[in-house]
Amino acid sequence: MSTEREKQIISLLHENSPLTVEELAVSLDVSEVTVRRDLVAMEKKGVISRRRGGAALPDQGAEPLFVQREKKNHDLKRRIGQYAADQIREGEVIALDVGTTTAELAKALVKRRGITVFTSSFQVASILSKSNLHVYMIGGLIRFNEMSMVGSVAIDTIKKFNFDRYYLGLAAVNKERGLTDYSVEEAAVKQAFIAQSKEVIALVDRTKVGESSLLKVCEFDQLSEIITNRSDEGSGHPALDLGFQGKITLV
């Protein structure tokens, strides 16, 4: 299918979702047969959900379980995690967000020394329990499906510390809708970490670029860097079209 037509369909669904096949065909000036074929291909890629007689955007408020996300795009996340770990210097105090990509970063730090790590993620803390690093687990209300700490106790604890770098995980990054995530509670914890950090580095695998989720976490100008994956095509990348003025690293 046409990449440009796919972008147009997604744009139309962002404006008004769901839409019927007939409505999409009229808007795109193509046949209904073409629209149906496009929707089948797009559903296989996970960018839309087909409904009886039409299509809608996927449910942005439904957060996939950690164990489900952990298996998805694993190699992309591993490359991001390894690159990010290689940039961390001995003596730094860093904060690691909850998430599957930050978990890959944690795995890449296990054999390192001389780094202090703060995290609100049980998964990250568990991985780093095998290391010789100084690891601080932020307390708070347990969010069981994500195995993380949220709430006022977590936020008040974070405000007591200052971090050299915060490695931020996100559900999606979109030029118009910004840096988004699934959970109101997680977003509040992320915002607290951002406020206490000299540098904020977003770890976003390439499948999340151009997508959007439930709510905005922060503004682009609060980021120091976005680390994502190179495009399969080799030239150009959706991240370069985000309007982000900071550093974009493709790995």
PDB file of C-alpha atoms in Angstrom:
ATOM      1  CA  MET A   1       0.000   0.000   0.000  1.00  0.00           C
ATOM      2  CA  SER A   2       0.992   3.644  -0.376  1.00  0.00           C
ATOM      3  CA  THR A   3       2.948   4.983   2.627  1.00  0.00           C
ATOM      4  CA  GLU A   4       1.474   8.414   1.981  1.00  0.00           C
ATOM      5  CA  ARG A   5      -2.066   6.996   1.988  1.00  0.00           C
ATOM      6  CA  GLU A   6      -1.350   5.190   5.261  1.00  0.00           C
ATOM      7  CA  LYS A   7      -0.295   8.510   6.813  1.00  0.00           C
ATOM      8  CA  GLN A   8      -3.476  10.133   5.493  1.00  0.00           C
ATOM      9  CA  ILE A   9      -5.666   7.388   6.987  1.00  0.00           C
ATOM     10  CA  ILE A  10      -3.987   7.731  10.389  1.00  0.00           C
ATOM     11  CA  SER A  11      -4.341  11.524  10.216  1.00  0.00           C
ATOM     12  CA  LEU A  12      -8.060  11.230   9.391  1.00  0.00           C
ATOM     13  CA  LEU A  13      -8.592   8.800  12.283  1.00  0.00           C
ATOM     14  CA  HIS A  14      -6.805  11.161  14.674  1.00  0.00           C
ATOM     15  CA  GLU A  15      -9.318  13.840  13.667  1.00  0.00           C
ATOM     16  CA  ASN A  16     -12.337  11.558  13.925  1.00  0.00           C
ATOM     17  CA  SER A  17     -12.274   7.922  15.022  1.00  0.00           C
ATOM     18  CA  PRO A  18     -13.883   5.584  14.042  1.00  0.00           C
ATOM     19  CA  LEU A  19     -14.535   6.166  10.325  1.00  0.00           C
ATOM     20  CA  THR A  20     -16.365   3.976   7.831  1.00  0.00           C
ATOM     21  CA  VAL A  21     -14.775   2.530   4.704  1.00  0.00           C
ATOM     22  CA  GLU A  22     -17.057   4.760   2.643  1.00  0.00           C
ATOM     23  CA  GLU A  23     -15.953   7.909   4.529  1.00  0.00           C
ATOM     24  CA  LEU A  24     -12.294   7.036   4.094  1.00  0.00           C
ATOM     25  CA  ALA A  25     -12.749   6.278   0.390  1.00  0.00           C
ATOM     26  CA  VAL A  26     -14.392   9.667  -0.197  1.00  0.00           C
ATOM     27  CA  SER A  27     -11.735  11.550   1.792  1.00  0.00           C
ATOM     28  CA  LEU A  28      -8.871   9.777   0.008  1.00  0.00           C
ATOM     29  CA  ASP A  29     -10.535   9.745  -3.427  1.00  0.00           C
ATOM     30  CA  VAL A  30      -9.923   6.020  -3.880  1.00  0.00           C
ATOM     31  CA  SER A  31     -12.175   2.983  -4.164  1.00  0.00           C
ATOM     32  CA  GLU A  32     -13.641   1.197  -1.150  1.00  0.00           C
ATOM     33  CA  VAL A  33     -11.810  -1.949  -2.283  1.00  0.00           C
ATOM     34  CA  THR A  34      -8.507  -0.065  -1.987  1.00  0.00           C
ATOM     35  CA  VAL A  35      -9.420   1.226   1.474  1.00  0.00           C
ATOM     36  CA  ARG A  36     -10.338  -2.258   2.715  1.00  0.00           C
ATOM     37  CA  ARG A  37      -7.049  -3.651   1.416  1.00  0.00           C
ATOM     38  CA  ASP A  38      -5.141  -0.830   3.114  1.00  0.00           C
ATOM     39  CA  LEU A  39      -6.945  -1.376   6.410  1.00  0.00           C
ATOM     40  CA  VAL A  40      -6.099  -5.087   6.420  1.00  0.00           C
ATOM     41  CA  ALA A  41      -2.408  -4.253   5.942  1.00  0.00           C
ATOM     42  CA  MET A  42      -2.477  -1.514   8.586  1.00  0.00           C
ATOM     43  CA  GLU A  43      -4.186  -3.735  11.151  1.00  0.00           C
ATOM     44  CA  LYS A  44      -1.450  -6.351  10.702  1.00  0.00           C
ATOM     45  CA  LYS A  45       1.086  -3.624  11.560  1.00  0.00           C
ATOM     46  CA  GLY A  46      -0.937  -2.688  14.643  1.00  0.00           C
ATOM     47  CA  VAL A  47      -1.511   0.957  13.696  1.00  0.00           C
ATOM     48  CA  ILE A  48      -5.324   0.712  13.396  1.00  0.00           C
ATOM     49  CA  SER A  49      -8.120  -1.574  14.536  1.00  0.00           C
ATOM     50  CA  ARG A  50     -10.646  -2.718  11.957  1.00  0.00           C
ATOM     51  CA  ARG A  51     -14.282  -2.511  12.960  1.00  0.00           C
ATOM     52  CA  ARG A  52     -17.440  -3.593  11.196  1.00  0.00           C
ATOM     53  CA  GLY A  53     -17.595  -1.401   8.094  1.00  0.00           C
ATOM     54  CA  GLY A  54     -14.618   0.761   8.999  1.00  0.00           C
ATOM     55  CA  ALA A  55     -11.637   1.370  11.256  1.00  0.00           C
ATOM     56  CA  ALA A  56     -10.506   3.150  14.417  1.00  0.00           C
ATOM     57  CA  LEU A  57      -7.285   3.976  16.174  1.00  0.00           C
ATOM     58  CA  PRO A  58      -6.164   1.349  18.690  1.00  0.00           C
ATOM     59  CA  ASP A  59      -7.290   1.882  22.286  1.00  0.00           C
ATOM     60  CA  GLN A  60      -4.645   4.332  23.502  1.00  0.00           C
ATOM     61  CA  GLY A  61      -5.668   4.040  27.124  1.00  0.00           C
ATOM     62  CA  ALA A  62      -5.134   0.299  27.409  1.00  0.00           C
ATOM     63  CA  GLU A  63      -1.638  -0.401  28.671  1.00  0.00           C
ATOM     64  CA  PRO A  64      -0.132  -3.723  27.547  1.00  0.00           C
ATOM     65  CA  LEU A  65       1.328  -5.822  30.354  1.00  0.00           C
ATOM     66  CA  PHE A  66       5.063  -5.513  30.999  1.00  0.00           C
ATOM     67  CA  VAL A  67       5.642  -9.179  30.098  1.00  0.00           C
ATOM     68  CA  GLN A  68       3.873  -8.649  26.763  1.00  0.00           C
ATOM     69  CA  ARG A  69       5.882  -5.525  25.915  1.00  0.00           C
ATOM     70  CA  GLU A  70       9.142  -7.162  26.995  1.00  0.00           C
ATOM     71  CA  LYS A  71       8.971  -9.616  24.068  1.00  0.00           C
ATOM     72  CA  LYS A  72       8.030  -6.971  21.493  1.00  0.00           C
ATOM     73  CA  ASN A  73      10.830  -5.349  19.449  1.00  0.00           C
ATOM     74  CA  HIS A  74      13.369  -6.825  21.866  1.00  0.00           C
ATOM     75  CA  ASP A  75      16.405  -6.366  19.618  1.00  0.00           C
ATOM     76  CA  LEU A  76      15.553  -2.705  18.970  1.00  0.00           C
ATOM     77  CA  LYS A  77      15.296  -2.067  22.701  1.00  0.00           C
ATOM     78  CA  ARG A  78      18.490  -3.991  23.442  1.00  0.00           C
ATOM     79  CA  ARG A  79      20.480  -1.826  21.012  1.00  0.00           C
ATOM     80  CA  ILE A  80      19.132   1.361  22.569  1.00  0.00           C
ATOM     81  CA  GLY A  81      19.885   0.095  26.069  1.00  0.00           C
ATOM     82  CA  GLN A  82      23.454  -0.892  25.198  1.00  0.00           C
ATOM     83  CA  TYR A  83      24.207   2.441  23.530  1.00  0.00           C
ATOM     84  CA  ALA A  84      22.772   4.398  26.461  1.00  0.00           C
ATOM     85  CA  ALA A  85      24.794   2.336  28.952  1.00  0.00           C
ATOM     86  CA  ASP A  86      28.000   3.033  27.030  1.00  0.00           C
ATOM     87  CA  GLN A  87      27.474   6.791  27.538  1.00  0.00           C
ATOM     88  CA  ILE A  88      27.187   6.560  31.338  1.00  0.00           C
ATOM     89  CA  ARG A  89      30.388   7.477  33.157  1.00  0.00           C
ATOM     90  CA  GLU A  90      31.777   6.265  36.463  1.00  0.00           C
ATOM     91  CA  GLY A  91      30.739   8.529  39.333  1.00  0.00           C
ATOM     92  CA  GLU A  92      27.418   9.570  37.799  1.00  0.00           C
ATOM     93  CA  VAL A  93      24.098   9.457  39.621  1.00  0.00           C
ATOM     94  CA  ILE A  94      21.376   8.347  37.230  1.00  0.00           C
ATOM     95  CA  ALA A  95      17.661   7.609  37.407  1.00  0.00           C
ATOM     96  CA  LEU A  96      16.072   4.809  35.383  1.00  0.00           C
ATOM     97  CA  ASP A  97      12.399   4.907  34.487  1.00  0.00           C
ATOM     98  CA  VAL A  98      10.067   1.933  34.523  1.00  0.00           C
ATOM     99  CA  GLY A  99       9.786   0.152  31.173  1.00  0.00           C
ATOM    100  CA  THR A 100      11.143  -2.558  28.908  1.00  0.00           C
ATOM    101  CA  THR A 101      13.780  -0.386  27.217  1.00  0.00           C
ATOM    102  CA  THR A 102      15.153   0.921  30.512  1.00  0.00           C
ATOM    103  CA  ALA A 103      15.260  -2.717  31.655  1.00  0.00           C
ATOM    104  CA  GLU A 104      17.584  -3.415  28.713  1.00  0.00           C
ATOM    105  CA  LEU A 105      19.732  -0.469  29.815  1.00  0.00           C
ATOM    106  CA  ALA A 106      19.871  -1.946  33.317  1.00  0.00           C
ATOM    107  CA  LYS A 107      21.055  -5.299  31.898  1.00  0.00           C
ATOM    108  CA  ALA A 108      23.880  -3.490  30.110  1.00  0.00           C
ATOM    109  CA  LEU A 109      24.993  -1.917  33.416  1.00  0.00           C
ATOM    110  CA  VAL A 110      25.238  -5.115  35.474  1.00  0.00           C
ATOM    111  CA  LYS A 111      29.012  -5.497  35.074  1.00  0.00           C
ATOM    112  CA  ARG A 112      29.776  -1.796  35.534  1.00  0.00           C
ATOM    113  CA  ARG A 113      31.125  -0.125  38.681  1.00  0.00           C
ATOM    114  CA  GLY A 114      31.051   3.279  40.324  1.00  0.00           C
ATOM    115  CA  ILE A 115      27.540   4.310  39.239  1.00  0.00           C
ATOM    116  CA  THR A 116      24.624   5.185  41.523  1.00  0.00           C
ATOM    117  CA  VAL A 117      21.178   4.270  40.227  1.00  0.00           C
ATOM    118  CA  PHE A 118      17.754   5.397  41.450  1.00  0.00           C
ATOM    119  CA  THR A 119      14.644   3.702  40.081  1.00  0.00           C
ATOM    120  CA  SER A 120      10.933   3.292  40.737  1.00  0.00           C
ATOM    121  CA  SER A 121      10.915  -0.027  38.854  1.00  0.00           C
ATOM    122  CA  PHE A 122      11.046  -3.411  40.600  1.00  0.00           C
ATOM    123  CA  GLN A 123      12.214  -4.963  37.319  1.00  0.00           C
ATOM    124  CA  VAL A 124      15.168  -2.576  37.004  1.00  0.00           C
ATOM    125  CA  ALA A 125      16.076  -3.010  40.685  1.00  0.00           C
ATOM    126  CA  SER A 126      15.897  -6.801  40.341  1.00  0.00           C
ATOM    127  CA  ILE A 127      18.202  -6.791  37.314  1.00  0.00           C
ATOM    128  CA  LEU A 128      20.708  -4.532  39.089  1.00  0.00           C
ATOM    129  CA  SER A 129      20.650  -6.686  42.233  1.00  0.00           C
ATOM    130  CA  LYS A 130      23.212  -8.817  40.372  1.00  0.00           C
ATOM    131  CA  SER A 131      25.576  -5.839  40.050  1.00  0.00           C
ATOM    132  CA  ASN A 132      28.039  -4.013  42.301  1.00  0.00           C
ATOM    133  CA  LEU A 133      26.339  -0.659  41.726  1.00  0.00           C
ATOM    134  CA  HIS A 134      24.709   1.480  44.401  1.00  0.00           C
ATOM    135  CA  VAL A 135      20.985   0.980  43.718  1.00  0.00           C
ATOM    136  CA  TYR A 136      18.204   2.955  45.421  1.00  0.00           C
ATOM    137  CA  MET A 137      14.608   1.769  45.056  1.00  0.00           C
ATOM    138  CA  ILE A 138      12.082   4.592  45.320  1.00  0.00           C
ATOM    139  CA  GLY A 139       9.269   3.745  47.752  1.00  0.00           C
ATOM    140  CA  GLY A 140       5.574   4.402  47.252  1.00  0.00           C
ATOM    141  CA  LEU A 141       2.326   2.790  46.203  1.00  0.00           C
ATOM    142  CA  ILE A 142       2.908  -0.414  44.222  1.00  0.00           C
ATOM    143  CA  ARG A 143       1.482  -0.476  40.704  1.00  0.00           C
ATOM    144  CA  PHE A 144       1.310  -4.245  40.345  1.00  0.00           C
ATOM    145  CA  ASN A 145       0.722  -4.628  36.603  1.00  0.00           C
ATOM    146  CA  GLU A 146       3.882  -2.613  35.901  1.00  0.00           C
ATOM    147  CA  MET A 147       5.753  -3.564  39.096  1.00  0.00           C
ATOM    148  CA  SER A 148       6.587   0.054  39.832  1.00  0.00           C
ATOM    149  CA  MET A 149       6.170   2.650  42.559  1.00  0.00           C
ATOM    150  CA  VAL A 150       3.834   5.612  42.124  1.00  0.00           C
ATOM    151  CA  GLY A 151       1.944   8.114  44.274  1.00  0.00           C
ATOM    152  CA  SER A 152       2.793  10.991  46.605  1.00  0.00           C
ATOM    153  CA  VAL A 153       5.353   9.051  48.669  1.00  0.00           C
ATOM    154  CA  ALA A 154       7.345   8.214  45.529  1.00  0.00           C
ATOM    155  CA  ILE A 155       7.161  11.787  44.245  1.00  0.00           C
ATOM    156  CA  ASP A 156       8.156  13.316  47.602  1.00  0.00           C
ATOM    157  CA  THR A 157      11.130  10.938  47.780  1.00  0.00           C
ATOM    158  CA  ILE A 158      12.318  11.825  44.274  1.00  0.00           C
ATOM    159  CA  LYS A 159      12.229  15.551  45.137  1.00  0.00           C
ATOM    160  CA  LYS A 160      14.908  14.995  47.799  1.00  0.00           C
ATOM    161  CA  PHE A 161      17.569  13.997  45.250  1.00  0.00           C
ATOM    162  CA  ASN A 162      19.361  15.420  42.218  1.00  0.00           C
ATOM    163  CA  PHE A 163      20.356  13.291  39.226  1.00  0.00           C
ATOM    164  CA  ASP A 164      22.948  13.707  36.492  1.00  0.00           C
ATOM    165  CA  ARG A 165      20.750  11.917  33.967  1.00  0.00           C
ATOM    166  CA  TYR A 166      17.249  10.528  33.807  1.00  0.00           C
ATOM    167  CA  TYR A 167      16.529   7.816  31.257  1.00  0.00           C
ATOM    168  CA  LEU A 168      12.883   8.218  30.324  1.00  0.00           C
ATOM    169  CA  GLY A 169      10.662   5.514  28.866  1.00  0.00           C
ATOM    170  CA  LEU A 170       7.571   6.423  26.832  1.00  0.00           C
ATOM    171  CA  ALA A 171       4.668   4.746  25.071  1.00  0.00           C
ATOM    172  CA  ALA A 172       4.876   7.043  22.040  1.00  0.00           C
ATOM    173  CA  VAL A 173       6.397  10.196  20.528  1.00  0.00           C
ATOM    174  CA  ASN A 174       4.455  12.383  18.117  1.00  0.00           C
ATOM    175  CA  LYS A 175       5.160  15.858  16.692  1.00  0.00           C
ATOM    176  CA  GLU A 176       1.647  17.156  17.347  1.00  0.00           C
ATOM    177  CA  ARG A 177       0.836  15.292  20.573  1.00  0.00           C
ATOM    178  CA  GLY A 178       4.316  15.246  22.076  1.00  0.00           C
ATOM    179  CA  LEU A 179       5.793  12.687  24.467  1.00  0.00           C
ATOM    180  CA  THR A 180       3.009  10.451  25.737  1.00  0.00           C
ATOM    181  CA  ASP A 181       2.381   7.501  28.030  1.00  0.00           C
ATOM    182  CA  TYR A 182      -0.445   5.273  29.293  1.00  0.00           C
ATOM    183  CA  SER A 183      -0.736   6.050  33.000  1.00  0.00           C
ATOM    184  CA  VAL A 184      -1.564   9.236  34.902  1.00  0.00           C
ATOM    185  CA  GLU A 185       0.245   7.871  37.970  1.00  0.00           C
ATOM    186  CA  GLU A 186       3.387   6.951  36.020  1.00  0.00           C
ATOM    187  CA  ALA A 187       3.389  10.326  34.253  1.00  0.00           C
ATOM    188  CA  ALA A 188       3.477  12.140  37.604  1.00  0.00           C
ATOM    189  CA  VAL A 189       6.514  10.102  38.696  1.00  0.00           C
ATOM    190  CA  LYS A 190       8.245  10.768  35.370  1.00  0.00           C
ATOM    191  CA  GLN A 191       7.615  14.506  35.755  1.00  0.00           C
ATOM    192  CA  ALA A 192       9.170  14.445  39.236  1.00  0.00           C
ATOM    193  CA  PHE A 193      12.303  12.717  37.920  1.00  0.00           C
ATOM    194  CA  ILE A 194      12.518  15.206  35.029  1.00  0.00           C
ATOM    195  CA  ALA A 195      12.401  18.172  37.419  1.00  0.00           C
ATOM    196  CA  GLN A 196      15.340  16.806  39.437  1.00  0.00           C
ATOM    197  CA  SER A 197      17.636  15.874  36.525  1.00  0.00           C
ATOM    198  CA  LYS A 198      20.379  17.800  34.717  1.00  0.00           C
ATOM    199  CA  GLU A 199      19.790  15.803  31.542  1.00  0.00           C
ATOM    200  CA  VAL A 200      16.704  13.916  30.391  1.00  0.00           C
ATOM    201  CA  ILE A 201      17.233  11.250  27.745  1.00  0.00           C
ATOM    202  CA  ALA A 202      14.236   9.545  26.130  1.00  0.00           C
ATOM    203  CA  LEU A 203      14.693   5.916  25.075  1.00  0.00           C
ATOM    204  CA  VAL A 204      12.179   5.232  22.299  1.00  0.00           C
ATOM    205  CA  ASP A 205      12.318   2.316  19.878  1.00  0.00           C
ATOM    206  CA  ARG A 206      11.494   3.311  16.321  1.00  0.00           C
ATOM    207  CA  THR A 207       8.029   1.696  16.317  1.00  0.00           C
ATOM    208  CA  LYS A 208       6.866   4.328  18.841  1.00  0.00           C
ATOM    209  CA  VAL A 209       7.902   7.349  16.760  1.00  0.00           C
ATOM    210  CA  GLY A 210       4.899   9.027  15.148  1.00  0.00           C
ATOM    211  CA  GLU A 211       2.437   7.300  17.484  1.00  0.00           C
ATOM    212  CA  SER A 212       0.530   8.743  20.448  1.00  0.00           C
ATOM    213  CA  SER A 213      -0.833   7.455  23.740  1.00  0.00           C
ATOM    214  CA  LEU A 214      -3.190   8.602  26.483  1.00  0.00           C
ATOM    215  CA  LEU A 215      -1.545  11.689  27.997  1.00  0.00           C
ATOM    216  CA  LYS A 216       1.403  14.026  27.566  1.00  0.00           C
ATOM    217  CA  VAL A 217       4.328  13.489  29.939  1.00  0.00           C
ATOM    218  CA  CYS A 218       6.468  16.526  29.117  1.00  0.00           C
ATOM    219  CA  GLU A 219       7.448  19.024  26.429  1.00  0.00           C
ATOM    220  CA  PHE A 220      10.167  18.421  23.854  1.00  0.00           C
ATOM    221  CA  ASP A 221      12.256  21.278  25.265  1.00  0.00           C
ATOM    222  CA  GLN A 222      12.563  19.385  28.557  1.00  0.00           C
ATOM    223  CA  LEU A 223      14.579  16.661  26.798  1.00  0.00           C
ATOM    224  CA  SER A 224      18.329  16.684  26.203  1.00  0.00           C
ATOM    225  CA  GLU A 225      18.360  13.758  23.786  1.00  0.00           C
ATOM    226  CA  ILE A 226      16.202  11.135  22.076  1.00  0.00           C
ATOM    227  CA  ILE A 227      17.811   7.743  21.438  1.00  0.00           C
ATOM    228  CA  THR A 228      15.973   5.615  18.877  1.00  0.00           C
ATOM    229  CA  ASN A 229      16.715   3.088  16.137  1.00  0.00           C
ATOM    230  CA  ARG A 230      17.842   3.604  12.582  1.00  0.00           C
ATOM    231  CA  SER A 231      15.226   3.256   9.877  1.00  0.00           C
ATOM    232  CA  ASP A 232      15.054   0.032   7.859  1.00  0.00           C
ATOM    233  CA  GLU A 233      15.267   2.136   4.715  1.00  0.00           C
ATOM    234  CA  GLY A 234      18.659   3.503   5.781  1.00  0.00           C
ATOM    235  CA  SER A 235      17.964   7.151   4.920  1.00  0.00           C
ATOM    236  CA  GLY A 236      15.610   9.511   6.662  1.00  0.00           C
ATOM    237  CA  HIS A 237      13.805   8.824   9.903  1.00  0.00           C
ATOM    238  CA  PRO A 238      10.447   9.924  11.397  1.00  0.00           C
ATOM    239  CA  ALA A 239      12.310  11.176  14.496  1.00  0.00           C
ATOM    240  CA  LEU A 240      13.987  13.824  12.350  1.00  0.00           C
ATOM    241  CA  ASP A 241      10.534  15.258  11.582  1.00  0.00           C
ATOM    242  CA  LEU A 242       9.486  15.689  15.226  1.00  0.00           C
ATOM    243  CA  GLY A 243      10.653  19.301  15.405  1.00  0.00           C
ATOM    244  CA  PHE A 244      12.894  18.389  18.347  1.00  0.00           C
ATOM    245  CA  GLN A 245      15.756  20.880  18.713  1.00  0.00           C
ATOM    246  CA  GLY A 246      17.963  18.674  20.908  1.00  0.00           C
ATOM    247  CA  LYS A 247      20.177  15.728  20.046  1.00  0.00           C
ATOM    248  CA  ILE A 248      18.711  12.739  18.187  1.00  0.00           C
ATOM    249  CA  THR A 249      20.821   9.574  18.229  1.00  0.00           C
ATOM    250  CA  LEU A 250      20.042   6.698  15.853  1.00  0.00           C
ATOM    251  CA  VAL A 251      21.462   3.302  16.831  1.00  0.00           C
TER     252      VAL A 251
END
